[in-house]
Tab-separated table of C-alpha atoms in Angstrom:
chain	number	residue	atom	x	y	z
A	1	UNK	CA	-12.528	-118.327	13.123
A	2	UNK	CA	-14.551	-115.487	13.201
A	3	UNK	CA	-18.558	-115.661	14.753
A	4	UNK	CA	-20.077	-112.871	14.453
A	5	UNK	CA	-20.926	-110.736	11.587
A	6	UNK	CA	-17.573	-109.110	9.989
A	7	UNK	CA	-18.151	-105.248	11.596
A	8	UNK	CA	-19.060	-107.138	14.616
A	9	UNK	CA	-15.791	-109.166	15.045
A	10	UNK	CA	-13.644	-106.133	13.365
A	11	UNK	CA	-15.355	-104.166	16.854
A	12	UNK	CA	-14.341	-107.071	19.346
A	13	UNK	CA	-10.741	-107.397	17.232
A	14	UNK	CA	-10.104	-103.332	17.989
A	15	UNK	CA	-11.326	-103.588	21.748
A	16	UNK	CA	-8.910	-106.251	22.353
A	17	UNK	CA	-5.648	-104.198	20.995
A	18	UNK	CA	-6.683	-102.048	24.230
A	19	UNK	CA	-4.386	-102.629	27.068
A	20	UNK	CA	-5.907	-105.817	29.489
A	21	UNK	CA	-8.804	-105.926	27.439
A	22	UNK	CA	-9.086	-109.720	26.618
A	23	UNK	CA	-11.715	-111.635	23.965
A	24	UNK	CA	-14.488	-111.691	26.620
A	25	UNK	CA	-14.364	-107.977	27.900
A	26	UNK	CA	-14.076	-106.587	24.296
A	27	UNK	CA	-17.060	-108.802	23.205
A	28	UNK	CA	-18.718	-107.466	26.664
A	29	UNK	CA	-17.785	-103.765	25.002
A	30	UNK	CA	-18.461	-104.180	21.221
A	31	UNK	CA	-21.750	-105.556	21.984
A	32	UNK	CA	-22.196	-102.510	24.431
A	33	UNK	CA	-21.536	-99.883	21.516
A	34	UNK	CA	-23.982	-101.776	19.660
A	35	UNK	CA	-26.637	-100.766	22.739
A	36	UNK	CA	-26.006	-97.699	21.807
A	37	UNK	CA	-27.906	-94.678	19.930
A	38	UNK	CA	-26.068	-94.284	16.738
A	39	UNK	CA	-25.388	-90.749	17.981
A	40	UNK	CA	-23.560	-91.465	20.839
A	41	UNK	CA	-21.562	-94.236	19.558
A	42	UNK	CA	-19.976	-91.593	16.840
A	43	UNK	CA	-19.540	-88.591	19.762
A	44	UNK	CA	-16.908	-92.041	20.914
A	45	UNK	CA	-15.618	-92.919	17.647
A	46	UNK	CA	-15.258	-88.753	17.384
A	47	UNK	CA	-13.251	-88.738	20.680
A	48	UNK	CA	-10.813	-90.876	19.552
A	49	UNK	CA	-10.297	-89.275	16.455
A	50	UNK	CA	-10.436	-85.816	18.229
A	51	UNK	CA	-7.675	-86.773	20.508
A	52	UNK	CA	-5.428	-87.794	17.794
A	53	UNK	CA	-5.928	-84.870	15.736
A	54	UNK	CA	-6.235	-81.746	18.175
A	55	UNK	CA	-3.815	-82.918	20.937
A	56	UNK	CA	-0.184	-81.867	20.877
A	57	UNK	CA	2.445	-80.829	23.212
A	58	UNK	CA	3.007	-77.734	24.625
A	59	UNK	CA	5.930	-75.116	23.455
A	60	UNK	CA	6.756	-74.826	26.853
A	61	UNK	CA	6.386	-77.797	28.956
A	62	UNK	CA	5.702	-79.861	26.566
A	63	UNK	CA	2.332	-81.236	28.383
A	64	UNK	CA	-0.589	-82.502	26.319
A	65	UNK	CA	-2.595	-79.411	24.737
A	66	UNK	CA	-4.443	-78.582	22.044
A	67	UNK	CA	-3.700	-74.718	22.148
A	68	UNK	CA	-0.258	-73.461	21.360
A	69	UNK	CA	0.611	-73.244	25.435
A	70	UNK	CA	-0.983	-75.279	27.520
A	71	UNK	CA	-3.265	-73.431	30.364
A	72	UNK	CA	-1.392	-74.143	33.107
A	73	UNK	CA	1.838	-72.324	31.116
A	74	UNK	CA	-0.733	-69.658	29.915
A	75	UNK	CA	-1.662	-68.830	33.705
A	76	UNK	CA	-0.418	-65.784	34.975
A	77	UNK	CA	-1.520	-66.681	38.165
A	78	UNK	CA	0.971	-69.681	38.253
A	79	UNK	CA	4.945	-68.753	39.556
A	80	UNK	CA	6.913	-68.959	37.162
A	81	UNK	CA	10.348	-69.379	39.007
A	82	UNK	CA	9.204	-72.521	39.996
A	83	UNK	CA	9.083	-76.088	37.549
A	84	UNK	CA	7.971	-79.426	38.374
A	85	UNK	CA	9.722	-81.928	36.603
A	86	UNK	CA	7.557	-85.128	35.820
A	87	UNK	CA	7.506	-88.246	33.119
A	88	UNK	CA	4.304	-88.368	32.674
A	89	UNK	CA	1.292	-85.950	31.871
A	90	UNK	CA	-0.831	-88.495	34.300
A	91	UNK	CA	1.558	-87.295	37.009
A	92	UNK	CA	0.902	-83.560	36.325
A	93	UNK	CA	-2.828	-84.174	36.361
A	94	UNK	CA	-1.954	-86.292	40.068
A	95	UNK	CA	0.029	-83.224	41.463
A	96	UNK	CA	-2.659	-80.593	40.124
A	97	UNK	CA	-5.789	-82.596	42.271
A	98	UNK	CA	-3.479	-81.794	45.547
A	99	UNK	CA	-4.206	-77.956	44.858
A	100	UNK	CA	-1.205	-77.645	46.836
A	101	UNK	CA	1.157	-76.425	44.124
A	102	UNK	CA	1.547	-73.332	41.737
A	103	UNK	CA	4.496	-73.574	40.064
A	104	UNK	CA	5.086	-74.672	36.215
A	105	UNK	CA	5.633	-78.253	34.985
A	106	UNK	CA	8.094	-79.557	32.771
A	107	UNK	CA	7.102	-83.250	31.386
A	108	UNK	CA	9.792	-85.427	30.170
A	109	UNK	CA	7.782	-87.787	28.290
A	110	UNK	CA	9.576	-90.986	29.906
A	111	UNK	CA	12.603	-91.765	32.152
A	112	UNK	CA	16.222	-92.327	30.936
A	113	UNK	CA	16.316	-96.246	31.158
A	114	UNK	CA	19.326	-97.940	29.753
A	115	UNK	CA	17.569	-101.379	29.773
A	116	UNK	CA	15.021	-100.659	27.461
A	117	UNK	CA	17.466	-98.343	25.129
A	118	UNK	CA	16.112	-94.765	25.857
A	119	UNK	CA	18.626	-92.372	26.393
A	120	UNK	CA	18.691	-88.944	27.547
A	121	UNK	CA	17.785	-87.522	24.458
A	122	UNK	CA	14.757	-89.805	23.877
A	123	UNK	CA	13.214	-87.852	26.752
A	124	UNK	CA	12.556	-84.324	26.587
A	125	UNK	CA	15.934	-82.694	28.857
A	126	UNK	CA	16.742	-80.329	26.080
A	127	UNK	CA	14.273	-78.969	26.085
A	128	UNK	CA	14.211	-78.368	29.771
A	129	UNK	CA	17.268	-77.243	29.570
A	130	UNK	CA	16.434	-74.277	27.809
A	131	UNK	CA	13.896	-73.079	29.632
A	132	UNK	CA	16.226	-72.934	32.518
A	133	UNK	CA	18.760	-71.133	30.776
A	134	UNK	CA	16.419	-68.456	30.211
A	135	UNK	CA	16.939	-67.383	33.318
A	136	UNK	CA	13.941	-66.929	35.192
A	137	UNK	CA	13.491	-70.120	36.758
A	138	UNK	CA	14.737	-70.114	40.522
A	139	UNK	CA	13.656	-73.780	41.737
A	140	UNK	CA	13.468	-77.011	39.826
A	141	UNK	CA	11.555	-79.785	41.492
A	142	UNK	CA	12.231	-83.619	40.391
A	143	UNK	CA	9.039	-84.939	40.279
A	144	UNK	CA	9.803	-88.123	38.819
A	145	UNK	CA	8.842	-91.733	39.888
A	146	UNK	CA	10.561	-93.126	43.098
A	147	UNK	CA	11.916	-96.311	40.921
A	148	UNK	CA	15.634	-96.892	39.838
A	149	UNK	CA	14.468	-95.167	36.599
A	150	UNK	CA	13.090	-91.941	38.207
A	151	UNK	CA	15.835	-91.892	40.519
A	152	UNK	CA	18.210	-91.887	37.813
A	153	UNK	CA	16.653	-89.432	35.546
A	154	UNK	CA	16.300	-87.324	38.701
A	155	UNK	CA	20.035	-87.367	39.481
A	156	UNK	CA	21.110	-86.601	35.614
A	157	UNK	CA	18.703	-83.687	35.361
A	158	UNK	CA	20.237	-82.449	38.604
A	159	UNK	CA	23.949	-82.823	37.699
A	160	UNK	CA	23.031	-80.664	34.059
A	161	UNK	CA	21.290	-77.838	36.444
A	162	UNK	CA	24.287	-77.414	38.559
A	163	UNK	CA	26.024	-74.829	36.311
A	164	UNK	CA	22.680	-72.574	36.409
A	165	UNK	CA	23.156	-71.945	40.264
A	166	UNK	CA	19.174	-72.831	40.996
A	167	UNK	CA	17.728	-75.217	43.274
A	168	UNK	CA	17.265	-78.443	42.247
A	169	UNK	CA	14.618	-80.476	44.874
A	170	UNK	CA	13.631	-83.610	45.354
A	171	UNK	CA	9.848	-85.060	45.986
A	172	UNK	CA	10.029	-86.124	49.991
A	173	UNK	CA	9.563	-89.953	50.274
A	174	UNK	CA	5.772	-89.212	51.201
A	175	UNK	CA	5.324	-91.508	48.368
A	176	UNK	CA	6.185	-95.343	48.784
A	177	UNK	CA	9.295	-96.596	47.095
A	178	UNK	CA	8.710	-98.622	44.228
A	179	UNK	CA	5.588	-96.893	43.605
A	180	UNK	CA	3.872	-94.934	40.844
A	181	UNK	CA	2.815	-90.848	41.304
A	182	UNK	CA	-0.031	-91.213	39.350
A	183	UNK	CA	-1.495	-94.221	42.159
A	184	UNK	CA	-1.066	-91.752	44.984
A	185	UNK	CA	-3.283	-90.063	47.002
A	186	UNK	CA	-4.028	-86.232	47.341
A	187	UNK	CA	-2.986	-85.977	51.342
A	188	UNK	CA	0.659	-88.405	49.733
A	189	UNK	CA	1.583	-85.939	47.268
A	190	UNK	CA	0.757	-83.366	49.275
A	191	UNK	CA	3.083	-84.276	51.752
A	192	UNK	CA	5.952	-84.972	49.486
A	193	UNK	CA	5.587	-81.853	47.880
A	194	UNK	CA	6.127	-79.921	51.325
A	195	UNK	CA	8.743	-82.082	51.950
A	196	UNK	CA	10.645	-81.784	49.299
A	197	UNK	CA	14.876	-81.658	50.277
A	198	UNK	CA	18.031	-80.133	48.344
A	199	UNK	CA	19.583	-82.271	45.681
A	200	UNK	CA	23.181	-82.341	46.489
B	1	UNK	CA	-12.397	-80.140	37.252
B	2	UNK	CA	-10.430	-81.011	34.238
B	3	UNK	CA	-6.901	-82.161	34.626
B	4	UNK	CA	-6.062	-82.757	30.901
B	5	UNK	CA	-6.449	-80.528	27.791
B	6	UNK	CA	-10.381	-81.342	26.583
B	7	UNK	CA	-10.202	-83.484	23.346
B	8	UNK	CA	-7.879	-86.037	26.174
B	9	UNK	CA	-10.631	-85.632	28.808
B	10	UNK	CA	-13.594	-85.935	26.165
B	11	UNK	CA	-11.759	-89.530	25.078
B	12	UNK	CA	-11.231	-90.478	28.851
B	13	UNK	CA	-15.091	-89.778	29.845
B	14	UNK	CA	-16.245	-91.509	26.718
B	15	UNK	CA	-14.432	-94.551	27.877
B	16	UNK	CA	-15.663	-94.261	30.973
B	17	UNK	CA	-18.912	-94.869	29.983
B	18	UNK	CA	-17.742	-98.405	28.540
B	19	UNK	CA	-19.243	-101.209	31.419
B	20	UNK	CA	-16.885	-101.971	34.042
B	21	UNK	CA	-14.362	-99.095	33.124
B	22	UNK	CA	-13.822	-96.783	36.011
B	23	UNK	CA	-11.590	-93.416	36.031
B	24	UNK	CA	-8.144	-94.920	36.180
B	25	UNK	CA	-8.593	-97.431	33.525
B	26	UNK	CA	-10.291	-94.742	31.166
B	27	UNK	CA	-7.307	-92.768	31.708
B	28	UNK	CA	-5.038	-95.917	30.450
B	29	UNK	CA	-6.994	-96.511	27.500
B	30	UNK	CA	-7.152	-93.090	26.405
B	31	UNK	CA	-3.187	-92.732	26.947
B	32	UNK	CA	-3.057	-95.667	24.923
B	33	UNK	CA	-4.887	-94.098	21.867
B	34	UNK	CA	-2.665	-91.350	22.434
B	35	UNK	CA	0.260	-93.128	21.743
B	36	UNK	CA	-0.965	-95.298	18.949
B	37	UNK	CA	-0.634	-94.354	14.856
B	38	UNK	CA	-3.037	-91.878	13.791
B	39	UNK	CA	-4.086	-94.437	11.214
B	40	UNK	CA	-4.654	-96.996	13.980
B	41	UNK	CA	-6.739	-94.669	15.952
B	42	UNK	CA	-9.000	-94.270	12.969
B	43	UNK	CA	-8.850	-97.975	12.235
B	44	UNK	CA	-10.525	-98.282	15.682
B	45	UNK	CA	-13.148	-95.166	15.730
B	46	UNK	CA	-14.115	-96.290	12.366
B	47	UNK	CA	-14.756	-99.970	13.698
B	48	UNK	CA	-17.261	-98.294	16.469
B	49	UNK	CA	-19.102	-96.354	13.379
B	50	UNK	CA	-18.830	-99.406	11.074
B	51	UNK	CA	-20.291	-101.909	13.989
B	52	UNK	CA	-23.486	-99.615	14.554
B	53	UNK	CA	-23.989	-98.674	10.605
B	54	UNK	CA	-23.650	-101.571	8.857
B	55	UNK	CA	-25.029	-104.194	11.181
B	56	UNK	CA	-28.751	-105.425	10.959
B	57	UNK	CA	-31.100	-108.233	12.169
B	58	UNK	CA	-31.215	-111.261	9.920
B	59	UNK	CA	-34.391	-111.122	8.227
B	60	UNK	CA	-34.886	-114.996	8.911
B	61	UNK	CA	-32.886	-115.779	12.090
B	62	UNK	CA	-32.812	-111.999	13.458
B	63	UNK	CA	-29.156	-112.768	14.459
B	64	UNK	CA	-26.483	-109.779	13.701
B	65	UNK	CA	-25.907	-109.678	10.063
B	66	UNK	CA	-24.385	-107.317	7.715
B	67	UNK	CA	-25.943	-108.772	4.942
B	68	UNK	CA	-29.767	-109.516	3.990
B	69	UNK	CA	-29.597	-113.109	5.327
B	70	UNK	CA	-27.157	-114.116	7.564
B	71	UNK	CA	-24.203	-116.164	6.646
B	72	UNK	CA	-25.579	-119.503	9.112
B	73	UNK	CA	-29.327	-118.758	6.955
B	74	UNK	CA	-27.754	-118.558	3.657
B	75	UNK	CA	-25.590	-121.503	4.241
B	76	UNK	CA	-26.787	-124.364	2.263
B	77	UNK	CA	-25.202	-127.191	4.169
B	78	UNK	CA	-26.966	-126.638	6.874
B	79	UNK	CA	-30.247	-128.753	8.101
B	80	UNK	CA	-33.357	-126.287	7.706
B	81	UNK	CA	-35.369	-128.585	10.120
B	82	UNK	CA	-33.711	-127.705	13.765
B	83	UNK	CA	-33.909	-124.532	15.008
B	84	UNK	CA	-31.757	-123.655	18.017
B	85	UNK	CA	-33.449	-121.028	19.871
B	86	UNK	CA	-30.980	-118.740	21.832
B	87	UNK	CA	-31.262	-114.962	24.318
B	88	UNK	CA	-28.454	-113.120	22.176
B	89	UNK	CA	-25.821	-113.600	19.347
B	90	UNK	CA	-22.879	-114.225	21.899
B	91	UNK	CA	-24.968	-117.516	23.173
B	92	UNK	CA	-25.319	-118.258	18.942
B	93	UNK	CA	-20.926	-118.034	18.671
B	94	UNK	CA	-20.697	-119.995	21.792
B	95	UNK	CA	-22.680	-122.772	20.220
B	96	UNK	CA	-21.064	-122.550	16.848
B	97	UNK	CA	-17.623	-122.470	18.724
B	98	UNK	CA	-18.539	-126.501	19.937
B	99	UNK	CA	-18.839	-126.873	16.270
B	100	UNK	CA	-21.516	-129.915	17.243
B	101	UNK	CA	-24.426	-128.095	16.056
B	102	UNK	CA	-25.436	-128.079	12.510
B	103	UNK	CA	-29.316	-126.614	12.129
B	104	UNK	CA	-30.028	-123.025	12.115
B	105	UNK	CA	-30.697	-120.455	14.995
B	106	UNK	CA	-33.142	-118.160	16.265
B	107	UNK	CA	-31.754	-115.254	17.993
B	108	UNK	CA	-34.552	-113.833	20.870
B	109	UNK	CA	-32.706	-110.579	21.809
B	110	UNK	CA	-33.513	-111.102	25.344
B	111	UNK	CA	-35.795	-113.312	27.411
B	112	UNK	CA	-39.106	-113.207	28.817
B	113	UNK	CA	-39.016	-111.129	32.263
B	114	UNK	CA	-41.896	-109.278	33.903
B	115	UNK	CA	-39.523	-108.199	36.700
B	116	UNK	CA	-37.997	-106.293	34.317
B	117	UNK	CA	-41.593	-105.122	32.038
B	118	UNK	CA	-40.108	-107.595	29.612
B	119	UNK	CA	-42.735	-108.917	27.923
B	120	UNK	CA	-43.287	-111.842	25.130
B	121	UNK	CA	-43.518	-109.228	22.362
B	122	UNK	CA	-40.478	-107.125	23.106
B	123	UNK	CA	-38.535	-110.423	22.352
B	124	UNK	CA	-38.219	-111.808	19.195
B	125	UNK	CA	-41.193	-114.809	19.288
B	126	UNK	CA	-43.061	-113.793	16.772
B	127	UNK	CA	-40.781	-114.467	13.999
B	128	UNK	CA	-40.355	-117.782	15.399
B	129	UNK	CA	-43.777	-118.845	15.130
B	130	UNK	CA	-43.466	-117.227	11.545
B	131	UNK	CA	-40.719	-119.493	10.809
B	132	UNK	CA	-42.235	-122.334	12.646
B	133	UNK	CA	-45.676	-121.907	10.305
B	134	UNK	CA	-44.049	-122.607	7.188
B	135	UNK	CA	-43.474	-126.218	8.232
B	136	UNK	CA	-40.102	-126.856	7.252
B	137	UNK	CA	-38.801	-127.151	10.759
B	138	UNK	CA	-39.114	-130.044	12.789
B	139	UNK	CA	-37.082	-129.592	15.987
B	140	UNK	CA	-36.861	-126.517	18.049
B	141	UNK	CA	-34.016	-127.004	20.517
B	142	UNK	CA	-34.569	-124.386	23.404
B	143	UNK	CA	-31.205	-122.780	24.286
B	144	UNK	CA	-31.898	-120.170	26.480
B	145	UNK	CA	-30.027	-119.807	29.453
B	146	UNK	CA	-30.811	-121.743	32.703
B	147	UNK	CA	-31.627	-119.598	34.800
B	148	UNK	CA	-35.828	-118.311	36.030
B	149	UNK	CA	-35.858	-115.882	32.876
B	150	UNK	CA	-34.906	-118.281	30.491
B	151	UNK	CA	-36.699	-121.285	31.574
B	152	UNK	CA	-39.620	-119.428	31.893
B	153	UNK	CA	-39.117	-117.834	28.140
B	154	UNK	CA	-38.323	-121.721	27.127
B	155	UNK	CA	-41.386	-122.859	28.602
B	156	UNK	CA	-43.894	-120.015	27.051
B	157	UNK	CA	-42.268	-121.292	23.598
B	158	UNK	CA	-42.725	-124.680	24.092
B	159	UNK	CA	-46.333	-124.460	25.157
B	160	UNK	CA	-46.827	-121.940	21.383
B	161	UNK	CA	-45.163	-124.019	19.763
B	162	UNK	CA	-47.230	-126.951	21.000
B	163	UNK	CA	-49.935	-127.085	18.046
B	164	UNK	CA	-47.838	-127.287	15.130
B	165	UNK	CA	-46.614	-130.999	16.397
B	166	UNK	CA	-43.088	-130.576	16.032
B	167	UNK	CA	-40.392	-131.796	18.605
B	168	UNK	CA	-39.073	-128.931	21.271
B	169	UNK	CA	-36.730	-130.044	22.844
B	170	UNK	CA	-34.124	-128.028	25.887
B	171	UNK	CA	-30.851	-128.345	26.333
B	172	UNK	CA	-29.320	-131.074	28.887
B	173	UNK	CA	-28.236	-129.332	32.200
B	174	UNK	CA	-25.189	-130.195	31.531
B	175	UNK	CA	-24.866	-126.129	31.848
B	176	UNK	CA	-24.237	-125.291	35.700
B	177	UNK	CA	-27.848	-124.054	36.388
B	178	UNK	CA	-27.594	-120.376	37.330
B	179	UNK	CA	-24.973	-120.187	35.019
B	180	UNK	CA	-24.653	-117.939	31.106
B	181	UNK	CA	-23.976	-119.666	27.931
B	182	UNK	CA	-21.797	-117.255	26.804
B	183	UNK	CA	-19.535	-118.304	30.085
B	184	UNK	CA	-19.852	-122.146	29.099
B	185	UNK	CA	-16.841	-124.266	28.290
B	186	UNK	CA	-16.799	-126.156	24.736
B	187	UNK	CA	-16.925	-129.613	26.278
B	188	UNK	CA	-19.521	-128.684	28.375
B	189	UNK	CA	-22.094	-126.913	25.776
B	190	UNK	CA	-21.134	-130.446	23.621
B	191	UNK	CA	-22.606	-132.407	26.007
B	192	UNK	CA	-25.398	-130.111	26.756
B	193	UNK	CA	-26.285	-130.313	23.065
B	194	UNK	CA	-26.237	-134.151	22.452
B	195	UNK	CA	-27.788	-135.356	26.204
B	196	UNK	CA	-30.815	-132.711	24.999
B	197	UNK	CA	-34.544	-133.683	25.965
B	198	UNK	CA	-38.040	-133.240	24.498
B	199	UNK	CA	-39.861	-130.625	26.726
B	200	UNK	CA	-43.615	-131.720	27.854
């Protein structure tokens, strides 16, 4: 039963496919975008679009970009013999506020996870792979979540970078088991990434 | 300092400026656009443009409309002669959702405040005593919420509405006093509506 006018409801109805956005917040938030200047409520319908249309993922790392290569990939500054492997672009965006790293990133897009059906190839390993086999990447860091998941993907990567002869590292357990990179704090990550141990 | 490539930052500040949506939840909601259909994405940015250009004041109730009248006005079966007088639309679909009421509305867009230099001409009393002057109306139920703003805003009403010798009448405190409308259960507005009282 719909009460409010039809644009109205269609507004509170949108709102609510948003993740933990119930009837009452999205009501709260439609009627908020009807506060607002017609101007500004387009620059937000225009972000939305905009993010669909310019962002995809980098040749490279496969990070979220909207130029060919993404900036941290088209820094020369950055050391390129080093790669930080993470599932997530949240969790590149966590390890870049540390300032404490200036390596490369490789983002799988996901974990391997049997129980949900995603395989190694639903995740982006290939194309990891290939980078490394170019032959001018010295250390690879798992970056992944400390979970059964990351852990996993972590040790599969690892066993498919043996024949190269790099390093392959591990994040140090600065970060609590169970938990999620992107919830961690700068002086956390920072840690882990000093500590970071041999895979064996 | 920007973390991810700008049309995904753009989207997560814009959300950000949505009430009660801080930094971490932006970033979930714009992920979540991310991963949605590109069709879906526009469904929702075009709901946003939709809500602010095709919605309008009903010309008799000033309640959101997008059509000249809205569809409580226009609706025949209803009784012309009681006029439930409410701050804001949600408080109008909170009363329709007890589906005990069957007279029209009068939507105020706000209440009477001088706390906040909101005065009785920046709400919407004027076209009341328009509506009132015709003489078809013969109860005006004050629904405002129970709180100093509203009773005071009921109470200015009551004593305008005074010389046209029709009933006003307020709604039974069955409402928690202090308490919104919006925030009332069904049962609760029911019996707010029936136990209501003539206002001296």
């Amino acid at each position: 039963m719909r009460f409010f006018t039809a644009p109205v409801e269609n507004l509170i109805e949108q709102f609510q496919k948003l993740p933990g956005v119930g009837r009452k917040t999205a009501q709260r938030l439609a009627f908020f975008i009807l506060s607002l200047p017609e101007a500004e409520a387009e620059g937000f319908a225009n972000a939305v679009i905009n993010a669909k249309k310019l962002v995809k993922f980098c040749s490279e790392c496969q990070n979220l970009t909207d130029t060919e290569l993404c900036s941290i990939c088209a820094d020369n500054a950055r050391d390129k013999t080093t790669v930080c492997v993470v599932s997530d672009p949240k969790d590149v965006a966590a390890i870049e506020k540390t300032r404490e790293y200036n390596g490369l990133y490789h983002v799988l897009h996901g974990c391997i996870s049997p129980m949900n059906g995603i395989g190694p190839d639903d995740v982006r390993i290939k194309e990891l792979l290939t980078r490394v086999a170019k032959g001018e990447i010295k250390e690879v860091i798992m970056a992944t979540n400390p979970d059964t998941e990351g852990e996993a993907t972590a040790m599969y990567i690892s066993r498919l970078l043996k024949p190269f002869g790099i390093s392959t590292t591990r994040l140090a357990y600065g970060i609590p088991v169970g938990g999620h990179l992107e919830f961690a704090d700068e002086m956390t990550l920072t840690r882990a990434i000093e500590g970071r141990r041999l895979m064996d």
